[in-house]
Short mmCIF file of C-alpha atoms in Angstrom, two decimals:
data_model
loop_
_atom_site.label_atom_id
_atom_site.label_comp_id
_atom_site.label_asym_id
_atom_site.label_seq_id
_atom_site.Cartn_x
_atom_site.Cartn_y
_atom_site.Cartn_z
CA MET K 1238 36.43 -13.98 -2.04
CA SER K 1239 33.39 -15.92 -1.45
CA ILE K 1240 32.19 -16.46 2.19
CA ARG K 1241 29.24 -18.73 2.46
CA THR K 1242 27.46 -20.39 -0.11
CA ILE K 1243 23.12 -19.10 -0.44
CA LYS K 1244 20.78 -21.30 -1.85
CA LEU K 1245 17.91 -19.57 -3.83
CA GLU K 1246 15.02 -20.20 -4.93
CA VAL K 1247 13.39 -18.33 -7.74
CA LEU K 1248 10.16 -18.50 -9.76
CA ARG K 1249 11.03 -19.76 -13.58
CA TYR K 1250 8.05 -18.87 -16.35
CA ARG K 1251 9.11 -20.01 -19.68
CA PRO K 1252 6.44 -18.44 -21.68
CA GLU K 1253 7.01 -20.71 -24.60
CA GLN K 1254 7.86 -23.39 -23.13
CA ASP K 1255 6.11 -23.66 -19.42
CA LYS K 1256 2.73 -24.06 -18.64
CA GLU K 1257 3.10 -22.41 -15.02
CA PRO K 1258 5.56 -20.73 -12.97
CA PHE K 1259 7.26 -23.60 -11.50
CA PHE K 1260 10.41 -22.80 -8.65
CA GLN K 1261 14.25 -23.63 -9.55
CA THR K 1262 16.90 -23.55 -6.56
CA TYR K 1263 20.22 -22.36 -7.94
CA THR K 1264 23.48 -22.59 -5.88
CA VAL K 1265 24.87 -19.13 -5.16
CA PRO K 1266 28.71 -18.21 -3.75
CA CYS K 1267 28.03 -15.26 -2.14
CA GLU K 1268 30.03 -12.65 -0.95
CA GLU K 1269 29.64 -10.54 2.60
CA GLU K 1270 28.27 -7.23 1.03
CA TRP K 1271 26.26 -8.71 -2.01
CA VAL K 1272 22.06 -7.85 -2.03
CA VAL K 1273 19.49 -10.21 -3.56
CA LEU K 1274 20.64 -8.52 -7.38
CA ASP K 1275 24.39 -9.95 -6.69
CA ALA K 1276 23.04 -13.23 -6.40
CA LEU K 1277 20.72 -12.91 -9.23
CA ASN K 1278 23.21 -10.99 -11.21
CA HIS K 1279 25.89 -14.37 -10.40
CA VAL K 1280 22.83 -16.73 -11.58
CA LYS K 1281 22.18 -14.80 -14.77
CA ASP K 1282 26.73 -14.45 -15.56
CA GLU K 1283 27.62 -17.95 -14.22
CA ILE K 1284 24.60 -20.66 -14.17
CA ASP K 1285 22.00 -19.86 -16.33
CA ARG K 1286 22.02 -17.14 -18.65
CA THR K 1287 18.24 -17.60 -19.42
CA LEU K 1288 17.05 -15.76 -16.32
CA SER K 1289 15.24 -12.70 -16.52
CA TYR K 1290 14.52 -9.71 -14.27
CA ARG K 1291 14.42 -6.16 -14.55
CA TRP K 1292 17.73 -4.23 -13.07
CA SER K 1293 19.17 -1.38 -13.92
CA CYS K 1294 21.23 1.00 -11.47
CA HIS K 1295 21.72 -1.26 -8.02
CA MET K 1296 21.46 1.69 -6.12
CA PHE K 1297 18.57 2.48 -4.81
CA VAL K 1298 17.19 4.79 -7.17
CA CYS K 1299 15.76 3.61 -10.47
CA GLY K 1300 13.42 1.32 -8.90
CA SER K 1301 13.69 -1.53 -11.10
CA CYS K 1302 14.49 -4.46 -9.46
CA GLY K 1303 11.30 -4.97 -7.20
CA MET K 1304 9.90 -8.80 -6.02
CA VAL K 1305 9.10 -10.18 -3.29
CA ILE K 1306 11.78 -12.21 -0.99
CA ASN K 1307 10.60 -14.52 1.51
CA GLY K 1308 7.18 -13.19 0.97
CA GLU K 1309 8.43 -9.76 1.22
CA GLU K 1310 8.37 -6.74 -1.52
CA LYS K 1311 11.47 -5.62 -1.86
CA LEU K 1312 14.04 -3.71 -4.22
CA GLY K 1313 16.35 -6.78 -5.04
CA CYS K 1314 19.17 -3.81 -4.65
CA LYS K 1315 18.17 -2.96 -1.06
CA ALA K 1316 18.21 -6.75 0.18
CA PHE K 1317 21.26 -7.62 1.62
CA LEU K 1318 22.40 -11.39 1.36
CA ARG K 1319 23.17 -10.84 5.16
CA ASP K 1320 20.17 -10.23 6.67
CA TYR K 1321 18.96 -14.00 5.49
CA SER K 1322 19.53 -17.32 6.46
CA GLY K 1323 19.28 -20.43 5.13
CA THR K 1324 17.24 -20.35 1.52
CA ILE K 1325 15.70 -17.73 -0.29
CA ARG K 1326 12.69 -17.92 -1.60
CA ILE K 1327 12.46 -15.29 -5.05
CA GLU K 1328 8.81 -14.44 -6.77
CA PRO K 1329 7.87 -11.49 -9.59
CA LEU K 1330 5.83 -9.01 -7.68
CA ARG K 1331 2.50 -10.41 -6.72
CA ASN K 1332 -0.77 -8.95 -8.47
CA PHE K 1333 1.00 -8.39 -11.40
CA PRO K 1334 0.36 -10.20 -14.67
CA ILE K 1335 3.98 -12.65 -15.38
CA GLU K 1336 5.98 -11.46 -18.90
CA ARG K 1337 8.80 -14.06 -18.15
CA ASP K 1338 10.35 -15.09 -14.57
CA LEU K 1339 10.53 -12.29 -12.50
CA VAL K 1340 9.67 -9.87 -14.79
CA ILE K 1341 6.67 -8.61 -14.48
CA VAL K 1342 3.73 -7.10 -17.24
CA GLN K 1343 3.56 -3.50 -16.23
CA ASP K 1344 1.61 -1.87 -18.59
CA ASP K 1345 -1.81 -1.56 -16.30
CA PHE K 1346 0.12 0.99 -13.98
CA ILE K 1347 1.42 2.70 -16.67
CA GLU K 1348 -1.78 3.85 -18.15
CA LYS K 1349 -3.22 4.31 -14.32
CA LEU K 1350 -0.34 6.87 -14.11
CA THR K 1351 -1.10 7.88 -16.71
CA SER K 1352 -4.67 8.48 -16.06
CA VAL K 1353 -3.68 10.67 -13.14
CA LYS K 1354 -1.86 13.38 -14.76
CA PRO K 1355 1.27 13.00 -12.84
CA TYR K 1356 2.65 16.32 -14.25
CA LEU K 1357 2.62 20.12 -13.06
CA ILE K 1358 -0.37 22.13 -14.36
CA PRO K 1359 0.38 25.64 -13.90
CA LYS K 1360 -2.00 28.22 -13.99
CA GLU K 1361 0.19 30.15 -16.75
CA GLU K 1362 2.70 28.32 -18.73
CA LYS K 1363 5.98 29.84 -19.28
CA SER K 1364 8.51 30.29 -21.64
CA ILE K 1365 12.08 29.63 -20.53
CA GLU K 1366 12.81 33.27 -21.04
CA GLN K 1367 10.58 34.12 -18.38
CA GLY K 1368 11.88 31.71 -16.41
CA THR K 1369 10.98 28.98 -13.30
CA TYR K 1370 8.27 28.49 -11.62
CA LYS K 1371 9.32 29.48 -7.83
CA GLN K 1372 7.50 28.16 -4.52
CA THR K 1373 9.29 28.76 -0.73
CA PRO K 1374 11.12 26.01 1.01
CA THR K 1375 7.91 25.06 3.41
CA GLU K 1376 5.89 24.67 -0.05
CA LEU K 1377 8.40 22.07 -1.31
CA LYS K 1378 8.41 20.40 2.37
CA THR K 1379 3.85 19.82 1.53
CA TYR K 1380 4.78 17.48 -0.77
CA LYS K 1381 8.41 16.20 -1.11
CA GLN K 1382 7.53 12.74 0.62
CA TYR K 1383 4.81 11.68 -2.18
CA SER K 1384 8.29 12.81 -4.85
CA MET K 1385 10.61 10.24 -3.82
CA CYS K 1386 8.12 7.43 -5.53
CA MET K 1387 10.50 5.33 -7.62
CA ASN K 1388 7.52 3.40 -9.55
CA CYS K 1389 8.66 0.78 -7.72
CA LEU K 1390 5.82 -1.02 -7.96
CA LEU K 1391 6.10 -2.64 -4.41
CA CYS K 1392 3.09 -1.30 -3.33
CA TYR K 1393 1.04 -2.52 -5.91
CA SER K 1394 2.43 -5.59 -5.04
CA ALA K 1395 1.15 -5.60 -1.59
CA CYS K 1396 -1.88 -3.61 -2.44
CA PRO K 1397 -4.67 -6.91 -1.92
CA GLN K 1398 -7.25 -4.09 -2.50
CA TYR K 1399 -5.44 -3.57 -6.17
CA GLY K 1400 -4.81 -8.11 -6.34
CA LEU K 1401 -8.92 -8.06 -6.08
CA GLU K 1402 -10.46 -5.10 -8.01
CA SER K 1403 -8.16 -4.63 -10.81
CA GLU K 1404 -10.06 -1.36 -12.07
CA PHE K 1405 -8.47 0.25 -8.23
CA ILE K 1406 -5.82 2.93 -9.67
CA GLY K 1407 -3.37 2.18 -6.39
CA PRO K 1408 -1.37 3.54 -4.33
CA ALA K 1409 1.85 4.88 -6.24
CA ALA K 1410 -0.42 6.74 -8.89
CA LEU K 1411 -2.76 7.98 -6.19
CA ALA K 1412 -0.26 8.92 -4.15
CA LEU K 1413 1.66 11.14 -7.17
CA ALA K 1414 -1.95 13.06 -7.79
CA HIS K 1415 -1.89 14.04 -4.28
CA ARG K 1416 1.83 15.27 -5.26
CA TYR K 1417 0.75 17.53 -7.93
CA ASN K 1418 -2.81 18.63 -5.85
CA THR K 1419 -0.44 19.42 -2.83
CA ASP K 1420 2.11 21.14 -4.97
CA SER K 1421 1.55 25.20 -5.11
CA ARG K 1422 2.56 25.66 -8.70
CA ASP K 1423 -0.15 23.73 -9.97
CA VAL K 1424 -3.19 23.96 -10.44
CA GLY K 1425 -4.72 20.82 -12.16
CA ARG K 1426 -6.39 19.51 -8.93
CA SER K 1427 -9.81 19.42 -10.93
CA ALA K 1428 -7.93 18.07 -13.76
CA ARG K 1429 -7.15 15.15 -11.40
CA GLU K 1430 -10.07 14.75 -9.50
CA ASP K 1431 -12.62 12.80 -12.57
CA MET K 1432 -10.34 10.07 -11.40
CA ALA K 1433 -8.81 10.27 -8.14
CA ALA K 1434 -12.58 11.00 -6.78
CA ALA K 1435 -13.73 8.22 -8.45
CA HIS K 1436 -14.88 4.92 -7.17
CA GLU K 1437 -11.87 2.90 -8.24
CA GLY K 1438 -10.20 6.37 -7.37
CA VAL K 1439 -9.56 6.63 -3.51
CA TRP K 1440 -12.49 4.87 -2.47
CA ALA K 1441 -12.02 1.84 -3.93
CA CYS K 1442 -9.17 1.89 -0.41
CA SER K 1443 -9.87 0.16 2.44
CA PHE K 1444 -6.71 1.00 4.11
CA VAL K 1445 -5.39 -1.90 4.44
CA GLY K 1446 -1.97 0.33 4.89
CA ALA K 1447 0.66 -2.50 2.98
CA CYS K 1448 1.83 -0.10 0.45
CA SER K 1449 3.00 2.78 3.19
CA GLN K 1450 4.76 -0.86 4.80
CA VAL K 1451 6.38 -2.05 2.05
CA CYS K 1452 7.38 1.54 0.23
CA PRO K 1453 11.11 1.61 0.50
CA LYS K 1454 11.30 5.69 0.26
CA ASP K 1455 8.91 6.35 2.65
CA VAL K 1456 6.68 8.12 0.54
CA ASP K 1457 3.58 6.61 2.63
CA PRO K 1458 1.18 6.47 -0.36
CA ALA K 1459 -1.52 5.07 1.90
CA GLY K 1460 -1.43 8.25 3.60
CA ALA K 1461 -1.78 9.90 0.67
CA ILE K 1462 -5.08 8.13 -0.09
CA GLN K 1463 -6.47 9.48 2.94
CA GLN K 1464 -5.85 12.79 2.55
CA LEU K 1465 -7.08 12.91 -0.99
CA LYS K 1466 -10.71 10.94 0.00
CA PHE K 1467 -10.85 13.81 2.89
CA SER K 1468 -9.99 16.82 -0.13
CA SER K 1469 -12.47 14.72 -2.02
CA ALA K 1470 -15.33 14.02 0.66
CA VAL K 1471 -15.14 18.02 1.19
CA ASP K 1472 -15.70 18.66 -2.38
CA TYR K 1473 -18.28 16.66 -2.57
CA LEU K 1474 -20.23 18.01 0.36
CA THR K 1475 -19.03 22.24 -0.16
CA SER K 1476 -21.10 21.34 -3.83
CA TYR K 1477 -24.72 20.91 -1.95
CA LEU K 1478 -23.71 24.53 -0.78
CA PRO K 1479 -24.72 27.50 -2.85
CA GLY K 1480 -23.29 28.97 -5.43
CA GLY K 1481 -21.56 25.52 -5.50
CA LYS K 1482 -21.20 23.15 -8.38
CA ARG K 1483 -24.85 21.41 -8.10
CA MET W 392 0.60 -4.31 -38.08
CA SER W 393 -1.72 -5.32 -35.11
CA SER W 394 -0.50 -6.44 -32.28
CA GLN W 395 -1.26 -10.31 -33.12
CA ALA W 396 0.10 -10.73 -36.24
CA GLN W 397 3.14 -8.71 -34.82
CA GLN W 398 3.39 -11.49 -32.27
CA ALA W 399 2.20 -14.18 -35.10
CA SER W 400 5.59 -12.47 -37.21
CA MET W 401 7.82 -12.85 -34.28
CA ALA W 402 6.96 -15.87 -34.11
CA GLN W 403 8.19 -16.82 -37.62
CA ASP W 404 11.08 -15.38 -36.60
CA GLY W 405 11.72 -17.60 -33.72
CA ALA W 406 10.99 -14.87 -31.11
CA THR W 407 9.18 -15.04 -28.42
CA VAL W 408 5.05 -15.25 -28.03
CA ARG W 409 4.15 -13.55 -25.37
CA ARG W 410 1.21 -15.25 -23.03
CA PRO W 411 1.71 -13.62 -19.52
CA TYR W 412 0.67 -15.33 -17.03
CA VAL W 413 -2.07 -14.37 -13.99
CA ARG W 414 -1.80 -15.69 -10.73
CA PRO W 415 -5.48 -16.66 -8.89
CA ILE W 416 -5.92 -15.06 -6.34
CA SER W 417 -8.47 -16.54 -2.96
CA LYS W 418 -10.95 -14.28 -2.74
CA THR W 419 -12.07 -16.20 0.59
CA SER W 420 -8.27 -16.74 1.92
CA TRP W 421 -6.16 -13.81 1.03
CA PHE W 422 -5.80 -12.23 4.01
CA MET W 423 -3.85 -15.72 5.58
CA THR W 424 -0.84 -14.94 3.04
CA HIS W 425 0.39 -12.73 5.12
CA SER W 426 0.56 -11.31 9.07
CA ARG W 427 -0.54 -7.63 8.14
CA TYR W 428 -3.31 -8.72 6.60
CA LYS W 429 -4.09 -10.51 9.28
CA HIS W 430 -3.72 -7.40 11.28
CA TYR W 431 -6.09 -5.38 8.83
CA MET W 432 -8.74 -8.05 9.58
CA LEU W 433 -8.46 -8.29 12.60
CA HIS W 434 -8.71 -4.55 13.28
CA GLU W 435 -12.02 -4.18 11.07
CA ILE W 436 -12.98 -7.39 12.65
CA SER W 437 -13.42 -5.43 15.90
CA SER W 438 -15.67 -2.50 14.94
CA LEU W 439 -17.79 -5.30 14.72
CA PHE W 440 -17.80 -5.80 19.05
CA VAL W 441 -17.82 -1.65 18.75
CA ALA W 442 -20.79 -1.52 17.00
CA ILE W 443 -22.61 -4.05 18.91
CA TYR W 444 -21.81 -2.69 22.13
CA ALA W 445 -22.54 0.90 21.22
CA VAL W 446 -26.33 -0.99 20.07
CA ILE W 447 -26.62 -2.55 24.20
CA LEU W 448 -25.86 0.71 25.27
CA ILE W 449 -28.64 2.61 23.29
CA VAL W 450 -31.29 -0.34 24.17
CA GLY W 451 -30.21 0.06 27.81
CA LEU W 452 -31.05 4.30 26.87
CA PHE W 453 -34.31 2.87 25.91
CA ARG W 454 -35.28 0.45 28.55
CA LEU W 455 -34.40 2.97 31.22
CA GLY W 456 -36.43 5.23 29.40
CA SER W 457 -39.37 1.86 30.09
CA GLY W 458 -39.42 1.78 33.13
CA PRO W 459 -37.79 0.57 36.17
CA ALA W 460 -38.58 -3.07 35.17
CA ALA W 461 -37.29 -3.09 31.44
CA TRP W 462 -34.11 -1.05 32.80
CA GLN W 463 -33.47 -3.36 35.99
CA GLY W 464 -34.10 -6.79 33.33
CA TRP W 465 -31.29 -5.13 30.28
CA LEU W 466 -29.28 -4.64 33.42
CA ASP W 467 -29.56 -8.51 35.01
CA ALA W 468 -28.81 -9.41 31.07
CA VAL W 469 -25.51 -7.48 30.76
CA THR W 470 -24.11 -8.55 33.90
CA SER W 471 -24.84 -12.12 33.69
CA PRO W 472 -22.32 -14.59 32.80
CA ILE W 473 -22.32 -14.17 29.04
CA GLY W 474 -22.87 -10.43 29.48
CA ILE W 475 -20.00 -10.45 31.43
CA LEU W 476 -18.00 -12.60 28.64
CA PHE W 477 -19.29 -10.12 25.94
CA SER W 478 -18.22 -6.90 27.88
CA LEU W 479 -14.62 -7.84 28.04
CA ALA W 480 -14.24 -9.17 24.94
CA ALA W 481 -15.50 -6.05 23.32
CA PHE W 482 -13.03 -3.93 25.54
CA VAL W 483 -10.32 -5.40 24.42
CA PHE W 484 -11.99 -5.52 20.80
CA SER W 485 -12.45 -1.89 21.22
CA ILE W 486 -8.68 -1.16 22.32
CA ILE W 487 -7.21 -3.16 19.53
CA HIS W 488 -10.00 -0.99 16.85
CA ALA W 489 -8.69 2.82 18.47
CA THR W 490 -4.92 1.51 18.64
CA ALA W 491 -4.64 1.34 15.34
CA TRP W 492 -6.87 3.93 14.14
CA PHE W 493 -4.57 6.34 16.72
CA LYS W 494 -1.60 4.97 14.60
CA ALA W 495 -3.02 5.84 11.58
CA VAL W 496 -3.67 9.30 12.33
CA PRO W 497 -0.95 10.71 11.32
CA GLN W 498 -1.19 9.23 7.78
CA ALA W 499 -4.80 10.85 6.96
CA MET W 500 -4.13 14.00 9.12
CA ARG W 501 -0.53 15.37 8.16
CA LEU W 502 -0.30 19.28 9.83
CA MET W 503 2.15 21.68 9.14
CA ARG W 504 3.36 23.64 11.76
CA GLY W 505 6.04 26.62 11.33
CA GLY W 506 7.34 25.13 8.18
CA GLU W 507 7.59 21.25 9.94
CA VAL W 508 5.46 18.66 9.39
CA VAL W 509 4.34 18.10 12.84
CA PRO W 510 6.00 14.44 14.34
CA GLY W 511 3.38 11.56 14.06
CA ASN W 512 4.10 10.63 17.32
CA LEU W 513 3.20 13.40 19.04
CA ILE W 514 -0.41 13.65 16.97
CA ILE W 515 -0.59 9.60 18.11
CA GLY W 516 0.38 10.86 21.69
CA VAL W 517 -2.21 13.78 22.06
CA HIS W 518 -4.91 11.15 21.39
CA TYR W 519 -3.34 8.82 23.75
CA VAL W 520 -4.00 11.59 26.72
CA VAL W 521 -7.14 12.85 25.30
CA TRP W 522 -8.23 8.90 25.70
CA ALA W 523 -7.28 8.83 29.26
CA VAL W 524 -8.20 12.42 30.70
CA VAL W 525 -11.83 11.41 28.60
CA SER W 526 -10.98 7.41 30.35
CA LEU W 527 -10.86 9.75 34.05
CA PHE W 528 -13.73 12.03 33.64
CA VAL W 529 -16.10 9.31 32.57
CA LEU W 530 -14.83 6.73 36.07
CA ILE W 531 -15.39 9.66 38.48
CA LEU W 532 -18.29 10.36 36.41
CA ALA W 533 -19.39 7.03 37.19
CA GLY W 534 -18.15 7.45 41.15
CA VAL W 535 -15.46 4.64 40.12
CA ALA W 536 -13.02 6.35 40.26
#
């Protein structure tokens, strides 16, 4: 049952025919429980098959449908239409090149994510027969918040530092470095230090804090980066002490 | 096959050629695009006032050491209308600066106690209490309170 009609203003960019992006307006009949992603799906299914955007789970798990809705970084599956009035303006995530319509080029992030070694580096490799790497609930709590990241890239879109200085490794990748550094089963901190403690790492962050404000999973990447700054500064200073690395 | 050759081949097949569009970002006015960036700039700029006020106080100390006439000159300057106006502005910006950083402390200083993360509001609250106590102490020392 349709209960109201909304207007969507969607940024379009079709590389084979558009010199630059432009806004296209769609009129969509929507239902009370719809989210922005439902409205886009309606456009795709019923109005304009050429519209491109990413989505997968429609349930706030996969992190694929990140977009800028009325100037705010949101997941399309979590932005309820009933919370909006008037025309809804939808743009691709900021600070990334636009591949097509709402689809951005993620390559830079993927490279940066890989560079921080976002996986467990244990002291000793265990075979499957030897069992799992165990830890206590308290040890889990130390890093659990940072492990909730689903790489939706809202934080990169909101981060002005990443927009202005593209070498910056950025919020999500650094938060994941911190996640593994603080995992009791991991000994890879020094292997991640080269990237995390570099100028393009934590020190390029000026703590605007926008990443944490837009994070849909409350990961608080800004907090993770400040904690990495602290440990990196301690490492640097202690390296000058007797027995230090310098 | 190189990626260029791949793209050329795709174009011949009628498939899409990649031409990612990079949106320009203003290096001088990016912070005007959202209120959260304006707040950030406000508490960054507030540090200037805090720093200038600190320099004025240090100059005052040197004036005090230079004799009664120099000290009186410094006192006259800071109690002039412009001096009072600046002090008021510095006071407002100091509050903006302090509250912004108090708010940020739990992010930079994540504490675990008894297997639980210490709530951020508790950490912020302690900062406000210490701020109030220190301020009261200074006011008593200055003979105001």
